[in-house]
Amino acid sequence: QVSTTPTPVSTVSQYACQRRTTTKNNNKIFTDAFEVLAESHELNDMEGPCLAFRRAASVLKSLPWTVQNLRVTEDLPCLGEHSMCVIEEILQHGHSFEVEKILSDERYQILKLFTSVFGVGPKTAEKWYRRGLRSFSDVLAEPGIRLNRMQQSGFLHYGDISRAVSKAEAQALGNIIDEAVRAITPDAILTLTGGFRRGKDFGHDVDFIVTTPQLGKEERLLTSVIDRLKQQGILLYCEYQASTFDESKLPSHRFEAMDHFAKCFLILRLEDSQVEGGLQTAEEDRRGWRAVRVDLVSPPVDRYAFTLLGWSGSRQFERDLRRFARMERRMLLDNHALYDKTKKEFLAATTEKDIFAHLGLEYIEPWQRNA
Ligand code: ATP
Ligand code: MN
Ligand code: MN
């Protein structure tokens, strides 16, 4: 039952880290439209408007009620003139003409198609589009194009990895990784993170943090886990990045920059028999297995809390945590550390709660971070 009496909107913060956002979205019709507009601007390399629409969507996602007239949105933060127009269009006509136009635009459709391949970002998609390529078969038949290893496996496993991963499948992968980690280091720490930690029912991949209580052993642990998965014959793809972590460096200003811990981006083979209730689709059932994207990150244990907070997402929640730290507290936060610019010192943390406390923020549970 969706409540129709709006709660006082003056209490909605401009920062996602001061809002509680569950997976229940009462304004999907508006936020879907904003996400199309954000993506379209992203594909045109317009970061400003892209972020503005992402922020607008995020504010509406946090509301426990559905927007039913334009007046209530006037007190909400992050809704600019353009966003208001889109809301007005949707309220009046049930959809936005501007969004419909983007969705039917050929360039948008093709760039979306190309970037849906694992390893293909907006730059590559744009390059292929400008060469006149319009389909996967165009790309694969084009003589001048050399796909890197990631893109090759992206095409090879396209059907499987573009299909959502279920909770049961994430659970089954957790068991496989847990068994591998435990065989190497019995006291290892394994934590499910990303969207599944936020309570989502489906994801595009499964994210885990692996570490050990003994500082410095974590990097060897990750390479051993990879070796073991390879021996088991379930490693379909692996991109491993060794740690470049330097604890004397200040937290990064740039959000999109990856962290420096040892990590790997994998595609694993998941057997039907390993999943409670079996695999989802008829085709996979016949074959008896499916390919799944898995990310593992391995921080030193004293950075565990920062990594957990940083990898639990959502991306919008993470962006706003850092923006809040910088703008409201003169602090720098990333996946490695928290630094107080006034005191000129690093602030240690063993739990996520410690980090929220350092920032003077109320604790937000992982399932309330679906901003
Ligand atoms: P989905 O269900 O679609 O997977 P998700 O929230 O789990 O949603 P991911 O792309 O898996 O999305 O990212 C999970 C979290 O990890 C995000 O908060 C993101 O900021 C962070 N993250 C992802 N990749 C990296 C990376 N290479 N380095 C640092 N952080 C990353
Ligand atoms: Mn994920
Ligand atoms: Mn991921």
Coordinates of C-alpha atoms and ligand atoms in Angstrom, one line a residue:
Q1 CA 0.0 0.0 0.0
V2 CA 1.5 3.3 -1.1
S3 CA 0.9 6.2 1.2
T4 CA -0.6 9.2 -0.5
T5 CA 0.0 11.8 2.3
P6 CA 3.4 13.1 1.9
T7 CA 5.7 13.3 4.9
P8 CA 7.2 16.7 5.5
V9 CA 9.6 17.0 2.6
S10 CA 11.8 19.7 4.1
T11 CA 13.6 16.8 5.9
V12 CA 14.9 15.3 2.7
S13 CA 18.7 15.8 2.5
Q14 CA 20.5 16.6 -0.7
Y15 CA 23.0 13.8 0.3
A16 CA 22.0 10.2 -0.3
C17 CA 24.1 9.2 2.8
Q18 CA 21.5 11.1 4.9
R19 CA 18.6 9.3 3.3
R20 CA 17.3 5.8 3.8
T21 CA 16.6 4.2 0.5
T22 CA 15.3 0.6 0.3
T23 CA 14.8 -1.5 -2.8
K24 CA 11.1 -0.5 -2.8
N25 CA 10.9 2.4 -5.3
N26 CA 7.6 4.2 -5.2
N27 CA 8.5 6.5 -8.1
K28 CA 9.8 4.1 -10.6
I29 CA 8.0 5.7 -13.5
F30 CA 9.9 8.9 -12.9
T31 CA 13.3 7.4 -11.9
D32 CA 13.3 5.1 -15.0
A33 CA 12.9 8.3 -17.1
F34 CA 15.7 10.1 -15.3
E35 CA 18.0 7.1 -15.7
V36 CA 17.5 7.1 -19.5
L37 CA 18.3 10.9 -19.5
A38 CA 21.4 10.3 -17.3
E39 CA 22.6 7.5 -19.6
S40 CA 22.0 9.5 -22.7
H41 CA 24.1 12.3 -21.3
E42 CA 26.8 9.9 -20.2
L43 CA 27.0 8.4 -23.7
N44 CA 27.5 12.0 -25.0
D45 CA 30.2 12.6 -22.5
M46 CA 28.2 15.2 -20.6
E47 CA 29.1 14.5 -17.0
G48 CA 27.3 17.5 -15.4
P49 CA 23.8 16.8 -16.7
C50 CA 24.3 13.1 -16.3
L51 CA 25.0 13.5 -12.5
A52 CA 22.1 15.9 -12.1
F53 CA 19.6 13.4 -13.4
R54 CA 21.2 10.6 -11.3
R55 CA 20.8 12.8 -8.2
A56 CA 17.2 13.6 -9.1
A57 CA 16.4 9.9 -9.5
S58 CA 18.1 9.1 -6.3
V59 CA 16.1 11.7 -4.3
L60 CA 12.8 10.3 -5.7
K61 CA 13.9 6.7 -4.9
S62 CA 14.2 7.6 -1.2
L63 CA 10.6 8.9 -0.9
P64 CA 8.1 6.6 1.0
W65 CA 5.3 8.0 -1.2
T66 CA 4.6 8.5 -4.9
V67 CA 4.9 11.9 -6.5
Q68 CA 1.3 12.8 -7.6
N69 CA 1.6 16.5 -8.3
L70 CA 4.3 19.0 -9.2
R71 CA 3.8 21.1 -6.0
V72 CA 5.3 18.5 -3.6
T73 CA 8.5 18.3 -5.6
E74 CA 9.2 22.0 -5.1
D75 CA 10.5 21.3 -1.6
L76 CA 12.7 18.5 -2.7
P77 CA 16.5 18.9 -3.2
C78 CA 18.3 18.2 -6.5
L79 CA 15.3 18.6 -8.8
G80 CA 16.3 21.2 -11.4
E81 CA 14.1 22.9 -14.0
H82 CA 14.7 20.1 -16.6
S83 CA 13.8 17.3 -14.1
M84 CA 10.6 19.2 -13.1
C85 CA 9.5 19.4 -16.7
V86 CA 10.0 15.7 -17.1
I87 CA 8.0 15.0 -14.0
E88 CA 5.2 17.3 -15.3
E89 CA 5.1 15.6 -18.7
I90 CA 4.8 12.2 -17.0
L91 CA 2.1 13.4 -14.6
Q92 CA 0.1 14.8 -17.6
H93 CA 0.7 12.2 -20.3
G94 CA 1.9 9.1 -18.4
H95 CA 5.3 9.3 -20.2
S96 CA 7.9 11.8 -21.3
F97 CA 8.2 12.6 -25.0
E98 CA 11.8 13.6 -24.6
V99 CA 12.6 10.2 -23.1
E100 CA 10.6 8.4 -25.8
K101 CA 12.6 10.2 -28.4
I102 CA 15.9 9.1 -26.8
L103 CA 14.7 5.5 -26.5
S104 CA 13.9 5.4 -30.2
D105 CA 17.1 7.1 -31.2
E106 CA 19.4 4.8 -33.2
R107 CA 22.7 6.1 -31.8
Y108 CA 21.4 5.7 -28.3
Q109 CA 20.2 2.1 -28.9
I110 CA 23.4 1.0 -30.6
L111 CA 25.7 2.6 -27.9
K112 CA 23.6 0.9 -25.3
L113 CA 23.9 -2.4 -27.1
F114 CA 27.7 -2.1 -27.5
T115 CA 28.3 -1.0 -23.8
S116 CA 26.2 -4.0 -22.7
V117 CA 29.2 -6.2 -23.6
F118 CA 31.6 -6.9 -20.7
G119 CA 34.8 -4.9 -21.4
V120 CA 33.2 -2.4 -23.7
G121 CA 32.9 1.2 -22.3
P122 CA 31.4 4.3 -23.8
K123 CA 34.7 5.2 -25.6
T124 CA 35.0 1.9 -27.5
A125 CA 31.2 1.9 -28.3
E126 CA 31.5 5.4 -29.7
K127 CA 34.6 4.4 -31.8
W128 CA 32.7 1.4 -33.3
Y129 CA 29.6 3.5 -34.0
R130 CA 31.7 6.1 -35.8
R131 CA 33.1 3.4 -38.0
G132 CA 29.6 2.7 -39.1
L133 CA 29.2 -0.6 -37.1
R134 CA 25.6 -1.2 -36.0
S135 CA 25.4 -4.7 -34.7
F136 CA 27.5 -7.4 -32.9
S137 CA 28.0 -9.2 -36.3
D138 CA 29.3 -6.0 -37.8
V139 CA 31.8 -5.7 -35.0
L140 CA 32.9 -9.3 -35.2
A141 CA 33.2 -9.2 -39.0
E142 CA 35.2 -5.9 -39.1
P143 CA 38.8 -6.7 -40.1
G144 CA 40.4 -3.7 -38.4
I145 CA 39.1 -4.4 -34.9
R146 CA 41.1 -6.2 -32.4
L147 CA 39.1 -7.2 -29.3
N148 CA 41.0 -7.5 -26.0
R149 CA 40.7 -10.6 -23.9
M150 CA 37.9 -9.1 -21.7
Q151 CA 35.8 -8.2 -24.8
Q152 CA 36.4 -11.6 -26.4
S153 CA 35.0 -13.3 -23.3
G154 CA 32.3 -10.6 -23.1
F155 CA 31.0 -11.7 -26.6
L156 CA 31.6 -15.4 -25.9
H157 CA 29.5 -15.4 -22.8
Y158 CA 27.2 -12.6 -23.8
G159 CA 23.9 -14.4 -23.3
D160 CA 24.7 -15.7 -19.9
I161 CA 26.3 -12.7 -18.3
S162 CA 23.7 -10.2 -19.6
R163 CA 21.1 -12.2 -17.8
A164 CA 20.6 -11.2 -14.2
V165 CA 22.1 -13.3 -11.4
S166 CA 19.5 -14.5 -8.8
K167 CA 20.0 -14.6 -5.0
A168 CA 20.1 -18.4 -5.1
E169 CA 22.9 -18.2 -7.6
A170 CA 24.8 -15.6 -5.6
Q171 CA 24.4 -17.9 -2.6
A172 CA 25.8 -20.9 -4.5
L173 CA 28.8 -18.8 -5.7
G174 CA 29.3 -17.8 -2.0
N175 CA 29.6 -21.5 -1.1
I176 CA 32.1 -22.1 -3.9
I177 CA 34.3 -19.1 -3.0
D178 CA 34.0 -19.9 0.7
E179 CA 35.2 -23.5 0.1
A180 CA 38.1 -22.3 -1.9
V181 CA 39.1 -19.6 0.6
R182 CA 38.8 -21.9 3.6
A183 CA 40.9 -24.6 1.9
I184 CA 43.8 -22.1 1.6
T185 CA 43.4 -20.2 4.9
P186 CA 40.9 -21.6 7.5
D187 CA 40.6 -18.3 9.3
A188 CA 40.0 -16.3 6.2
I189 CA 37.3 -13.6 6.1
L190 CA 34.8 -13.7 3.2
T191 CA 31.9 -11.2 2.9
L192 CA 29.2 -10.8 0.3
T193 CA 29.1 -7.1 -0.8
G194 CA 27.6 -5.1 -3.7
G195 CA 24.0 -5.1 -4.6
F196 CA 23.2 -8.4 -2.9
R197 CA 24.4 -7.0 0.5
R198 CA 21.9 -4.2 -0.1
G199 CA 19.1 -6.8 -0.3
K200 CA 18.6 -6.8 -4.0
D201 CA 17.0 -9.9 -5.5
F202 CA 19.0 -9.7 -8.7
G203 CA 22.4 -8.4 -9.8
H204 CA 24.6 -8.1 -12.8
D205 CA 27.4 -9.8 -10.9
V206 CA 28.3 -11.0 -7.4
D207 CA 30.8 -9.1 -5.4
F208 CA 32.9 -10.5 -2.5
I209 CA 35.6 -9.2 -0.1
V210 CA 38.3 -11.7 0.9
T211 CA 41.0 -11.1 3.5
T212 CA 42.9 -12.7 6.3
P213 CA 43.4 -11.6 9.9
Q214 CA 47.2 -11.7 9.3
L215 CA 48.2 -8.3 7.7
G216 CA 50.0 -8.8 4.4
K217 CA 48.8 -12.3 3.7
E218 CA 45.8 -11.1 1.7
E219 CA 47.4 -10.7 -1.7
R220 CA 48.7 -14.3 -1.8
L221 CA 45.3 -15.4 -0.7
L222 CA 43.6 -14.0 -3.8
T223 CA 46.0 -15.5 -6.2
S224 CA 45.7 -18.9 -4.4
V225 CA 41.9 -18.7 -4.7
I226 CA 42.2 -18.0 -8.5
D227 CA 44.6 -21.0 -8.9
R228 CA 42.2 -23.2 -7.0
L229 CA 39.2 -22.1 -9.2
K230 CA 41.3 -22.8 -12.3
Q231 CA 42.2 -26.3 -11.0
Q232 CA 38.5 -27.0 -10.4
G233 CA 37.9 -26.1 -14.1
I234 CA 35.3 -23.4 -13.3
L235 CA 37.4 -20.3 -14.2
L236 CA 36.1 -19.1 -17.6
Y237 CA 37.8 -15.7 -17.5
C238 CA 40.1 -13.9 -15.0
E239 CA 41.5 -10.4 -15.0
Y240 CA 43.8 -10.1 -12.0
Q241 CA 45.1 -6.7 -10.8
A242 CA 47.9 -6.8 -8.1
S243 CA 47.7 -4.4 -5.3
T244 CA 49.2 -0.9 -5.8
F245 CA 48.0 0.3 -2.4
D246 CA 50.2 2.9 -0.7
E247 CA 49.1 3.7 2.8
S248 CA 50.8 7.1 2.9
K249 CA 48.7 8.4 0.0
L250 CA 45.7 10.7 0.8
P251 CA 42.2 9.4 -0.2
S252 CA 41.5 10.1 -3.9
H253 CA 39.4 13.1 -4.9
R254 CA 38.1 11.3 -8.0
F255 CA 35.2 8.9 -7.4
E256 CA 35.4 7.0 -10.6
A257 CA 39.0 6.0 -9.9
M258 CA 39.2 2.4 -8.9
D259 CA 40.8 1.5 -5.5
H260 CA 44.3 0.1 -5.4
F261 CA 43.7 -3.2 -3.6
A262 CA 44.4 -6.6 -5.2
K263 CA 41.3 -7.6 -7.1
C264 CA 40.0 -9.7 -9.9
F265 CA 37.1 -9.6 -12.3
L266 CA 36.0 -13.2 -13.1
I267 CA 33.6 -15.2 -15.1
L268 CA 32.8 -18.5 -13.4
R269 CA 31.0 -21.6 -14.4
L270 CA 28.1 -22.4 -12.1
E271 CA 26.6 -25.8 -12.3
D272 CA 22.9 -26.3 -12.1
S273 CA 23.3 -28.9 -9.3
Q274 CA 25.0 -26.3 -7.1
V275 CA 22.0 -23.9 -7.1
E276 CA 19.1 -24.5 -4.8
G277 CA 16.0 -24.7 -7.0
G278 CA 18.3 -25.0 -10.1
L279 CA 19.2 -22.5 -12.8
Q280 CA 16.6 -20.1 -14.1
T281 CA 16.1 -20.7 -17.8
A282 CA 15.2 -23.7 -19.9
E283 CA 18.3 -23.3 -22.0
E284 CA 20.7 -23.3 -19.0
D285 CA 18.8 -26.2 -17.5
R286 CA 19.4 -28.2 -20.7
R287 CA 23.1 -27.3 -20.7
G288 CA 23.4 -27.8 -17.0
W289 CA 25.5 -24.7 -16.2
R290 CA 25.7 -21.0 -16.7
A291 CA 28.4 -18.3 -16.8
V292 CA 28.4 -15.7 -14.0
R293 CA 30.4 -12.5 -13.4
V294 CA 32.1 -12.4 -10.1
D295 CA 34.3 -9.6 -8.5
L296 CA 36.7 -10.3 -5.7
V297 CA 38.7 -7.6 -3.8
S298 CA 41.3 -8.3 -1.2
P299 CA 42.2 -5.4 1.1
P300 CA 44.6 -5.6 4.1
V301 CA 42.4 -6.4 7.1
D302 CA 43.0 -3.0 8.7
R303 CA 41.2 -1.5 5.6
Y304 CA 38.4 -3.9 5.7
A305 CA 35.7 -1.5 6.9
F306 CA 36.6 1.1 4.2
T307 CA 36.5 -1.5 1.5
L308 CA 33.2 -2.9 2.8
L309 CA 31.6 0.5 2.8
G310 CA 33.1 1.3 -0.6
W311 CA 32.0 -1.9 -2.3
S312 CA 28.5 -2.1 -0.8
G313 CA 27.3 0.8 -3.0
S314 CA 25.1 1.9 -4.4
R315 CA 27.3 4.1 -6.6
Q316 CA 25.1 7.1 -5.9
F317 CA 25.4 6.4 -2.2
E318 CA 29.2 6.2 -2.5
R319 CA 29.4 9.4 -4.5
D320 CA 27.4 11.3 -1.9
L321 CA 29.3 9.8 1.1
R322 CA 32.5 11.3 -0.4
R323 CA 30.9 14.6 -1.4
F324 CA 29.4 14.9 2.1
A325 CA 32.8 14.1 3.7
R326 CA 34.5 16.7 1.5
M327 CA 31.9 19.5 1.5
E328 CA 30.5 19.2 5.0
R329 CA 33.3 17.8 7.1
R330 CA 36.6 18.8 5.2
M331 CA 37.4 15.1 5.1
L332 CA 38.6 12.8 2.3
L333 CA 37.0 9.4 2.0
D334 CA 37.7 6.5 -0.4
N335 CA 37.8 2.7 -0.3
H336 CA 41.2 2.8 1.5
A337 CA 41.0 5.5 4.2
L338 CA 39.4 8.5 5.8
Y339 CA 41.5 11.6 6.2
D340 CA 40.6 14.7 8.3
K341 CA 42.1 17.8 6.5
T342 CA 41.6 20.1 9.5
K343 CA 43.4 17.8 11.9
K344 CA 45.8 16.6 9.2
E345 CA 45.4 13.0 10.3
F346 CA 44.0 9.6 9.1
L347 CA 41.0 8.3 11.1
A348 CA 41.1 4.5 11.7
A349 CA 38.0 2.3 11.6
T350 CA 37.3 -1.4 12.2
T351 CA 33.6 -1.3 11.3
E352 CA 31.3 0.7 9.0
K353 CA 29.7 2.2 12.1
D354 CA 33.1 3.8 13.0
I355 CA 33.2 5.5 9.6
F356 CA 29.7 6.9 9.9
A357 CA 30.6 8.1 13.5
H358 CA 33.7 9.8 12.3
L359 CA 31.6 11.6 9.6
G360 CA 29.0 12.6 12.2
L361 CA 26.4 10.7 10.2
E362 CA 23.6 8.5 11.5
Y363 CA 24.3 4.9 10.6
I364 CA 22.5 3.7 7.4
E365 CA 22.0 -0.1 7.1
P366 CA 23.2 -1.7 3.9
W367 CA 19.6 -2.4 2.8
Q368 CA 18.9 1.4 3.2
R369 CA 21.7 2.3 0.8
N370 CA 19.9 1.7 -2.5
A371 CA 20.2 5.3 -3.5
Ligands
ATP1 P1 24.7 -4.9 -9.5 O1 23.7 -5.6 -8.8 O2 24.3 -4.4 -10.9 O3 26.0 -5.6 -9.6 P2 26.2 -3.3 -7.7 O4 25.8 -2.1 -6.8 O5 26.7 -4.5 -7.0 O6 25.0 -3.6 -8.6 P3 28.8 -3.1 -9.0 O7 29.1 -2.5 -10.3 O8 29.0 -4.6 -8.8 O9 27.3 -2.7 -8.7 O10 29.6 -2.4 -7.9 C1 29.5 -2.6 -6.5 C2 30.2 -1.6 -5.7 O11 31.6 -1.7 -5.9 C3 29.9 -0.2 -6.2 O12 29.6 0.6 -5.0 C4 31.1 0.4 -6.9 O13 31.3 1.7 -6.5 C5 32.2 -0.5 -6.3 N1 33.1 -0.9 -7.4 C6 32.8 -1.6 -8.5 N2 33.9 -1.8 -9.2 C7 34.9 -1.2 -8.6 C8 36.3 -1.1 -8.8 N3 36.9 -1.6 -9.8 N4 37.0 -0.4 -7.8 C9 36.4 0.1 -6.8 N5 35.1 0.0 -6.5 C10 34.4 -0.6 -7.4
MN2 MN 27.6 -6.1 -8.1
MN3 MN 30.9 -5.7 -9.3

